PDB file of C-alpha atoms in Angstrom:
ATOM      1  CA  MET A 198      37.455  31.481 -72.753  1.00  0.00           C
ATOM      2  CA  THR A 199      36.990  30.652 -68.983  1.00  0.00           C
ATOM      3  CA  GLY A 200      36.288  27.383 -67.832  1.00  0.00           C
ATOM      4  CA  ASP A 201      37.145  23.566 -68.997  1.00  0.00           C
ATOM      5  CA  ILE A 202      35.990  21.552 -71.773  1.00  0.00           C
ATOM      6  CA  TRP A 203      35.485  18.220 -71.492  1.00  0.00           C
ATOM      7  CA  ILE A 204      34.060  15.310 -73.254  1.00  0.00           C
ATOM      8  CA  VAL A 205      31.624  12.889 -72.979  1.00  0.00           C
ATOM      9  CA  SER A 206      28.983   9.956 -74.617  1.00  0.00           C
ATOM     10  CA  ASP A 207      26.480   6.539 -75.488  1.00  0.00           C
ATOM     11  CA  THR A 208      25.109   7.752 -70.752  1.00  0.00           C
ATOM     12  CA  HIS A 209      21.534   6.985 -71.658  1.00  0.00           C
ATOM     13  CA  PHE A 210      20.426   8.027 -68.876  1.00  0.00           C
ATOM     14  CA  ASN A 211      17.260   6.691 -67.142  1.00  0.00           C
ATOM     15  CA  HIS A 212      18.041   2.918 -69.819  1.00  0.00           C
ATOM     16  CA  ALA A 213      17.165   0.138 -67.968  1.00  0.00           C
ATOM     17  CA  ASN A 214      17.178  -2.301 -70.458  1.00  0.00           C
ATOM     18  CA  ILE A 215      21.491  -1.305 -70.830  1.00  0.00           C
ATOM     19  CA  LEU A 216      21.733  -3.207 -67.154  1.00  0.00           C
ATOM     20  CA  ASN A 217      20.772  -6.656 -69.341  1.00  0.00           C
ATOM     21  CA  PHE A 218      23.504  -5.613 -72.171  1.00  0.00           C
ATOM     22  CA  VAL A 219      25.641  -8.908 -71.947  1.00  0.00           C
ATOM     23  CA  ASP A 220      28.747  -8.502 -73.652  1.00  0.00           C
ATOM     24  CA  SER A 221      29.463 -11.588 -76.505  1.00  0.00           C
ATOM     25  CA  ARG A 222      33.716 -11.287 -76.438  1.00  0.00           C
ATOM     26  CA  THR A 223      33.274 -11.472 -72.484  1.00  0.00           C
ATOM     27  CA  GLY A 224      30.198 -12.820 -71.363  1.00  0.00           C
ATOM     28  CA  PHE A 225      29.939  -9.537 -68.923  1.00  0.00           C
ATOM     29  CA  PRO A 226      27.888  -7.082 -68.496  1.00  0.00           C
ATOM     30  CA  VAL A 227      28.294  -4.880 -70.678  1.00  0.00           C
ATOM     31  CA  ARG A 228      27.265  -2.143 -67.130  1.00  0.00           C
ATOM     32  CA  PRO A 229      28.484  -4.410 -64.324  1.00  0.00           C
ATOM     33  CA  GLY A 230      27.981  -3.331 -60.511  1.00  0.00           C
ATOM     34  CA  PHE A 231      24.272  -0.750 -60.770  1.00  0.00           C
ATOM     35  CA  THR A 232      21.324  -1.898 -58.617  1.00  0.00           C
ATOM     36  CA  ASP A 233      19.328  -0.540 -60.651  1.00  0.00           C
ATOM     37  CA  VAL A 234      18.155   2.559 -63.827  1.00  0.00           C
ATOM     38  CA  ASP A 235      18.124   4.638 -60.072  1.00  0.00           C
ATOM     39  CA  HIS A 236      21.904   3.573 -59.185  1.00  0.00           C
ATOM     40  CA  MET A 237      23.071   4.117 -62.911  1.00  0.00           C
ATOM     41  CA  ASN A 238      22.108   7.416 -63.490  1.00  0.00           C
ATOM     42  CA  GLU A 239      22.836   8.540 -59.507  1.00  0.00           C
ATOM     43  CA  PHE A 240      26.805   7.236 -60.086  1.00  0.00           C
ATOM     44  CA  MET A 241      26.691   9.263 -63.415  1.00  0.00           C
ATOM     45  CA  ILE A 242      25.147  11.881 -62.097  1.00  0.00           C
ATOM     46  CA  GLU A 243      28.376  11.753 -58.709  1.00  0.00           C
ATOM     47  CA  MET A 244      30.372  11.114 -61.575  1.00  0.00           C
ATOM     48  CA  TRP A 245      30.167  13.715 -63.945  1.00  0.00           C
ATOM     49  CA  ASN A 246      29.969  16.552 -61.112  1.00  0.00           C
ATOM     50  CA  GLN A 247      32.955  15.794 -59.877  1.00  0.00           C
ATOM     51  CA  ARG A 248      34.965  17.321 -62.474  1.00  0.00           C
ATOM     52  CA  VAL A 249      32.646  18.936 -64.571  1.00  0.00           C
ATOM     53  CA  LYS A 250      32.361  22.446 -62.427  1.00  0.00           C
ATOM     54  CA  PRO A 251      29.334  25.220 -62.879  1.00  0.00           C
ATOM     55  CA  GLY A 252      31.232  27.297 -65.339  1.00  0.00           C
ATOM     56  CA  ASP A 253      32.523  24.685 -67.825  1.00  0.00           C
ATOM     57  CA  LYS A 254      31.572  23.653 -71.559  1.00  0.00           C
ATOM     58  CA  VAL A 255      30.601  20.075 -71.972  1.00  0.00           C
ATOM     59  CA  TYR A 256      30.192  18.075 -75.038  1.00  0.00           C
ATOM     60  CA  HIS A 257      28.370  15.185 -75.315  1.00  0.00           C
ATOM     61  CA  LEU A 258      28.230  12.678 -77.848  1.00  0.00           C
ATOM     62  CA  GLY A 259      25.225  11.455 -78.181  1.00  0.00           C
ATOM     63  CA  ASP A 260      22.917   8.893 -76.945  1.00  0.00           C
ATOM     64  CA  VAL A 261      22.002  11.058 -74.071  1.00  0.00           C
ATOM     65  CA  PHE A 262      19.259   9.144 -72.615  1.00  0.00           C
ATOM     66  CA  MET A 263      16.322   7.147 -73.401  1.00  0.00           C
ATOM     67  CA  GLY A 264      12.867   6.456 -71.738  1.00  0.00           C
ATOM     68  CA  ASP A 265      10.860   9.388 -70.258  1.00  0.00           C
ATOM     69  CA  LYS A 266      11.143  11.975 -71.674  1.00  0.00           C
ATOM     70  CA  GLU A 267       9.400  13.962 -68.207  1.00  0.00           C
ATOM     71  CA  ALA A 268      12.794  12.030 -66.078  1.00  0.00           C
ATOM     72  CA  PHE A 269      15.555  13.202 -68.144  1.00  0.00           C
ATOM     73  CA  LYS A 270      13.917  16.691 -67.596  1.00  0.00           C
ATOM     74  CA  THR A 271      14.241  16.817 -63.776  1.00  0.00           C
ATOM     75  CA  LEU A 272      17.481  14.705 -63.843  1.00  0.00           C
ATOM     76  CA  TRP A 273      20.015  16.464 -66.849  1.00  0.00           C
ATOM     77  CA  PRO A 274      19.512  20.426 -64.785  1.00  0.00           C
ATOM     78  CA  ARG A 275      21.557  18.673 -61.406  1.00  0.00           C
ATOM     79  CA  LEU A 276      24.300  18.001 -64.221  1.00  0.00           C
ATOM     80  CA  ASN A 277      27.280  20.679 -63.978  1.00  0.00           C
ATOM     81  CA  GLY A 278      28.369  22.464 -67.116  1.00  0.00           C
ATOM     82  CA  SER A 279      26.205  23.979 -70.409  1.00  0.00           C
ATOM     83  CA  LYS A 280      26.203  21.584 -72.352  1.00  0.00           C
ATOM     84  CA  ASN A 281      26.884  20.843 -76.623  1.00  0.00           C
ATOM     85  CA  LEU A 282      25.697  17.888 -78.437  1.00  0.00           C
ATOM     86  CA  ILE A 283      27.124  16.568 -81.142  1.00  0.00           C
ATOM     87  CA  VAL A 284      23.950  14.326 -82.439  1.00  0.00           C
ATOM     88  CA  GLY A 285      23.866   9.954 -81.407  1.00  0.00           C
ATOM     89  CA  ASN A 286      21.726   8.051 -83.499  1.00  0.00           C
ATOM     90  CA  HIS A 287      19.215   7.225 -80.357  1.00  0.00           C
ATOM     91  CA  ASP A 288      19.005  10.952 -79.892  1.00  0.00           C
ATOM     92  CA  ASP A 289      15.520  12.325 -80.466  1.00  0.00           C
ATOM     93  CA  ILE A 290      16.496  15.921 -81.815  1.00  0.00           C
ATOM     94  CA  LYS A 291      13.983  17.619 -82.107  1.00  0.00           C
ATOM     95  CA  PHE A 292      13.058  17.045 -78.062  1.00  0.00           C
ATOM     96  CA  LEU A 293      16.666  17.599 -77.401  1.00  0.00           C
ATOM     97  CA  ALA A 294      17.640  20.836 -79.216  1.00  0.00           C
ATOM     98  CA  SER A 295      14.580  22.593 -78.706  1.00  0.00           C
ATOM     99  CA  GLY A 296      13.966  21.318 -74.912  1.00  0.00           C
ATOM    100  CA  GLY A 297      17.237  24.514 -74.464  1.00  0.00           C
ATOM    101  CA  PHE A 298      18.905  21.246 -72.940  1.00  0.00           C
ATOM    102  CA  PHE A 299      21.770  21.831 -75.292  1.00  0.00           C
ATOM    103  CA  LYS A 300      23.978  24.953 -76.156  1.00  0.00           C
ATOM    104  CA  LYS A 301      24.175  23.976 -79.285  1.00  0.00           C
ATOM    105  CA  VAL A 302      23.301  20.715 -81.425  1.00  0.00           C
ATOM    106  CA  GLN A 303      26.608  19.880 -84.062  1.00  0.00           C
ATOM    107  CA  MET A 304      26.584  16.845 -86.886  1.00  0.00           C
ATOM    108  CA  TRP A 305      30.835  16.446 -85.673  1.00  0.00           C
ATOM    109  CA  ARG A 306      32.451  19.337 -84.106  1.00  0.00           C
ATOM    110  CA  GLN A 307      36.457  20.100 -84.616  1.00  0.00           C
ATOM    111  CA  PHE A 308      39.056  21.619 -82.612  1.00  0.00           C
ATOM    112  CA  THR A 309      41.301  22.447 -84.746  1.00  0.00           C
ATOM    113  CA  GLU A 310      43.835  23.543 -82.653  1.00  0.00           C
ATOM    114  CA  TYR A 311      44.036  20.192 -81.304  1.00  0.00           C
ATOM    115  CA  ASN A 312      44.207  17.876 -83.462  1.00  0.00           C
ATOM    116  CA  LEU A 313      40.986  16.382 -82.771  1.00  0.00           C
ATOM    117  CA  LEU A 314      37.584  15.859 -83.991  1.00  0.00           C
ATOM    118  CA  LEU A 315      34.578  14.955 -82.814  1.00  0.00           C
ATOM    119  CA  SER A 316      31.781  12.481 -83.890  1.00  0.00           C
ATOM    120  CA  HIS A 317      29.182   9.846 -82.570  1.00  0.00           C
ATOM    121  CA  VAL A 318      30.396   7.078 -84.474  1.00  0.00           C
ATOM    122  CA  PRO A 319      34.312   6.375 -85.387  1.00  0.00           C
ATOM    123  CA  LEU A 320      34.324   8.167 -88.924  1.00  0.00           C
ATOM    124  CA  HIS A 321      36.179   7.253 -91.969  1.00  0.00           C
ATOM    125  CA  GLU A 322      39.733   7.162 -91.819  1.00  0.00           C
ATOM    126  CA  MET A 323      39.642   9.936 -94.673  1.00  0.00           C
ATOM    127  CA  SER A 324      36.991  12.107 -92.937  1.00  0.00           C
ATOM    128  CA  ALA A 325      39.876  12.913 -90.033  1.00  0.00           C
ATOM    129  CA  ALA A 326      41.953  13.887 -92.302  1.00  0.00           C
ATOM    130  CA  ARG A 327      41.897  17.921 -93.197  1.00  0.00           C
ATOM    131  CA  GLY A 328      43.524  20.850 -95.571  1.00  0.00           C
ATOM    132  CA  ALA A 329      44.141  19.862 -99.661  1.00  0.00           C
ATOM    133  CA  PRO A 330      45.632  16.773-101.505  1.00  0.00           C
ATOM    134  CA  ASN A 331      49.240  17.749-100.935  1.00  0.00           C
ATOM    135  CA  ASN A 332      48.451  19.193 -97.601  1.00  0.00           C
ATOM    136  CA  GLN A 333      46.824  17.599 -94.949  1.00  0.00           C
ATOM    137  CA  LYS A 334      46.848  17.723 -91.322  1.00  0.00           C
ATOM    138  CA  LEU A 335      45.567  15.074 -89.371  1.00  0.00           C
ATOM    139  CA  MET A 336      43.009  15.361 -86.115  1.00  0.00           C
ATOM    140  CA  VAL A 337      42.152  12.279 -84.510  1.00  0.00           C
ATOM    141  CA  ASN A 338      38.240  10.948 -84.163  1.00  0.00           C
ATOM    142  CA  ILE A 339      37.058  11.301 -80.508  1.00  0.00           C
ATOM    143  CA  HIS A 340      33.897   9.297 -80.495  1.00  0.00           C
ATOM    144  CA  GLY A 341      31.048   6.827 -78.465  1.00  0.00           C
ATOM    145  CA  HIS A 342      28.712   4.608 -80.581  1.00  0.00           C
ATOM    146  CA  ILE A 343      30.747   1.412 -79.644  1.00  0.00           C
ATOM    147  CA  HIS A 344      30.258   1.018 -75.771  1.00  0.00           C
ATOM    148  CA  GLN A 345      33.002  -0.998 -74.280  1.00  0.00           C
ATOM    149  CA  ASN A 346      33.853  -2.421 -77.058  1.00  0.00           C
ATOM    150  CA  PRO A 347      38.123  -1.607 -78.610  1.00  0.00           C
ATOM    151  CA  SER A 348      38.171   1.956 -81.758  1.00  0.00           C
ATOM    152  CA  PRO A 349      38.712   0.582 -84.853  1.00  0.00           C
ATOM    153  CA  PRO A 350      42.501   0.947 -85.735  1.00  0.00           C
ATOM    154  CA  GLY A 351      44.352   3.822 -85.965  1.00  0.00           C
ATOM    155  CA  ARG A 352      43.249   7.624 -84.627  1.00  0.00           C
ATOM    156  CA  TYR A 353      41.028   7.185 -83.090  1.00  0.00           C
ATOM    157  CA  ILE A 354      39.463   8.192 -78.878  1.00  0.00           C
ATOM    158  CA  ASN A 355      36.050   6.247 -77.214  1.00  0.00           C
ATOM    159  CA  VAL A 356      34.742   7.802 -74.762  1.00  0.00           C
ATOM    160  CA  CYS A 357      32.039   6.551 -74.019  1.00  0.00           C
ATOM    161  CA  VAL A 358      31.110   5.994 -70.436  1.00  0.00           C
ATOM    162  CA  GLU A 359      32.301   2.331 -70.011  1.00  0.00           C
ATOM    163  CA  ALA A 360      35.929   3.371 -71.120  1.00  0.00           C
ATOM    164  CA  ILE A 361      35.729   6.002 -69.132  1.00  0.00           C
ATOM    165  CA  ASP A 362      34.554   5.243 -66.068  1.00  0.00           C
ATOM    166  CA  TYR A 363      31.903   6.863 -66.070  1.00  0.00           C
ATOM    167  CA  THR A 364      33.597  10.073 -65.755  1.00  0.00           C
ATOM    168  CA  PRO A 365      34.120  13.000 -68.888  1.00  0.00           C
ATOM    169  CA  VAL A 366      37.986  13.383 -70.112  1.00  0.00           C
ATOM    170  CA  HIS A 367      39.319  17.104 -69.764  1.00  0.00           C
ATOM    171  CA  ILE A 368      39.743  17.981 -74.181  1.00  0.00           C
ATOM    172  CA  GLU A 369      44.062  18.422 -72.549  1.00  0.00           C
ATOM    173  CA  THR A 370      44.448  14.706 -71.817  1.00  0.00           C
ATOM    174  CA  LEU A 371      42.376  13.935 -75.201  1.00  0.00           C
ATOM    175  CA  ALA A 372      44.803  16.469 -77.125  1.00  0.00           C
ATOM    176  CA  ALA A 373      48.199  15.100 -75.696  1.00  0.00           C
ATOM    177  CA  LYS A 374      46.777  11.045 -76.036  1.00  0.00           C
ATOM    178  CA  ALA A 375      46.259  11.982 -80.394  1.00  0.00           C
ATOM    179  CA  LYS A 376      49.989  14.089 -80.685  1.00  0.00           C
ATOM    180  CA  LYS A 377      51.131  11.221 -79.313  1.00  0.00           C
ATOM    181  CA  MET A 378      48.990   9.171 -82.230  1.00  0.00           C
ATOM    182  CA  LEU A 379      49.790  11.462 -84.466  1.00  0.00           C
ATOM    183  CA  ASP A 380      53.849  12.036 -84.040  1.00  0.00           C
ATOM    184  CA  GLN A 381      54.098   7.988 -83.843  1.00  0.00           C
ATOM    185  CA  GLY A 382      52.195   8.422 -87.260  1.00  0.00           C
TER     186      GLY A 382
END
C-alpha cells in the first residue's frame, strides 16, 4: 500500500450549534476560539491537509458533518486523502454512502497487525478481545463520539477532533500507544 493511514473523528463540519456547546465539567466551550462555523471548518481543513497528503488514506470515525448537504458537497473534496467512514450516530448513511464521499463505509474496522479496533463509540471491552476464550488477543479501541471527554478506563484512545487538536492522527502513533497499553496490561 502506498501512502500513510490517518484517523480522525467527530469533525461535525457545518455544525454551527456545536460552537455553543459547553463542557459540563469545566464550564468552558467544547470548541473554543472559533468566531463562527466557517472559521471552524477552515481551521479543520487546514489542520487535516497539513498532515494528510493526496495519496494517503483516512479513516473517519463518524459524525462527519451536520446541516447543509450542498455546502458539505463543496467542502469535502477540499480534504486530502482517500476517505473511509466508520459510521457515527449523527451520520446520514444513505447520503454519505451514495455520494461518492467515501471509498468504503463500515460499522467498525480491525487492524489486527496493530492490535487496533476502530469504532465510532467506545465499545464494550469484550469487543476488543479476539480469538478463542482461552487464547484471546486484546486490541485497543480507537474511537470517537465523546468529544473532549476522557475515554473510559482501559484500552481506549479518543480521536475526536477536540482531543487531538483538530489534526488527524497517524496509525503508527496510535499503534505505539496501543502497544504501551497492552504491554502494561
